[in-house]
């Protein structure tokens, strides 16, 4: 039986590749994509999710648009985004409409009606997930595993102090981590930056992989261009594809090693708002994904994209 998965994301190029990966794998049944704000305004993340699924021939997977800003307090206006010109992914226009049901309503209904539990993968701001469990705490029990791309453990090195998904809505992240999910896996920047995809590997994807692989390669090449000047990459022609690694963990958990950890989120008006304090402790409630096998991740990604 394939594992039932809901992907809550802020599509975004790496989320788009995560959607392709989730849709490609026979081990996973992608029940729905719920879009949240983050990389872009939610109308764009929903449209980008729809474009991605239509492109790969999956109009059957519904996309529900969710929250356009943080939960606590909700902003008076949509948060401004730095690069509105990049808000729409360079993919053909969607041929299927975004489902009119709001993502929170859908998540709550899916949880209430589920006879089998599902896995929730969150690769955007945690606003939708926090709002869904606030609307109905039963959502927590309907989820067998919550997998979150978010947070950063390293301090004072080359990685950013604040990871975007947690930093966008720290109150939501705090609420989600404390909600009592049976199993929580966190994929931090420390790990995604160690499983980068290189320009050379993009060439391999373009070389013989079919249309989805070629489009993913284009998206990764654009990421490489944008990330090139970041200290964490030190001029390397490679980029992390954070959200795809997060879905890849579900397909093959041996791509990383899991370490029990205690995770605390800095909230409120603190100047360190959005930071995560992460300590490895045997009694920790979060499973922190570390030590990725970058080559095996790429092999899995390539084989999956080529199958589309
Ligand atoms: O920090 C990386 C995360 O922020 C990724 O999920 C990316 O898509 C953005 O949402
Ligand atoms: Ca994302």
PDB file of C-alpha atoms and ligand atoms in Angstrom, residues 10 14-15 39 123 149 163-165 189 242-243, ligand 1:
ATOM      1  CA  UNK A  10       4.917  27.447  -0.673  1.00  0.00           C
ATOM      2  CA  UNK A  14      12.305  23.526  -4.687  1.00  0.00           C
ATOM      3  CA  UNK A  15       8.693  22.876  -3.621  1.00  0.00           C
ATOM      4  CA  UNK A  39       8.371  31.940  -1.100  1.00  0.00           C
ATOM      5  CA  UNK A 123       7.836  22.589   3.207  1.00  0.00           C
ATOM      6  CA  UNK A 149      11.629  21.259   6.172  1.00  0.00           C
ATOM      7  CA  UNK A 163      15.636  29.465   8.280  1.00  0.00           C
ATOM      8  CA  UNK A 164      12.784  30.923   6.184  1.00  0.00           C
ATOM      9  CA  UNK A 165       9.983  28.421   6.867  1.00  0.00           C
ATOM     10  CA  UNK A 189      19.337  23.741   6.537  1.00  0.00           C
ATOM     11  CA  UNK A 242      15.605  21.674   0.379  1.00  0.00           C
ATOM     12  CA  UNK A 243      12.066  20.460  -0.162  1.00  0.00           C
TER      13      UNK A 243
HETATM   14  O1  LIG B   1      14.706  27.710   3.926  1.00  0.00           O
HETATM   15  C1  LIG B   1      14.367  26.950   2.826  1.00  0.00           C
HETATM   16  C2  LIG B   1      12.874  26.810   2.694  1.00  0.00           C
HETATM   17  O2  LIG B   1      12.284  28.119   2.508  1.00  0.00           O
HETATM   18  C3  LIG B   1      12.432  26.004   1.498  1.00  0.00           C
HETATM   19  O3  LIG B   1      11.291  25.265   1.846  1.00  0.00           O
HETATM   20  C4  LIG B   1      12.102  27.068   0.482  1.00  0.00           C
HETATM   21  O4  LIG B   1      11.204  26.608  -0.492  1.00  0.00           O
HETATM   22  C5  LIG B   1      11.502  28.145   1.337  1.00  0.00           C
HETATM   23  O5  LIG B   1      10.157  27.828   1.629  1.00  0.00           O
END
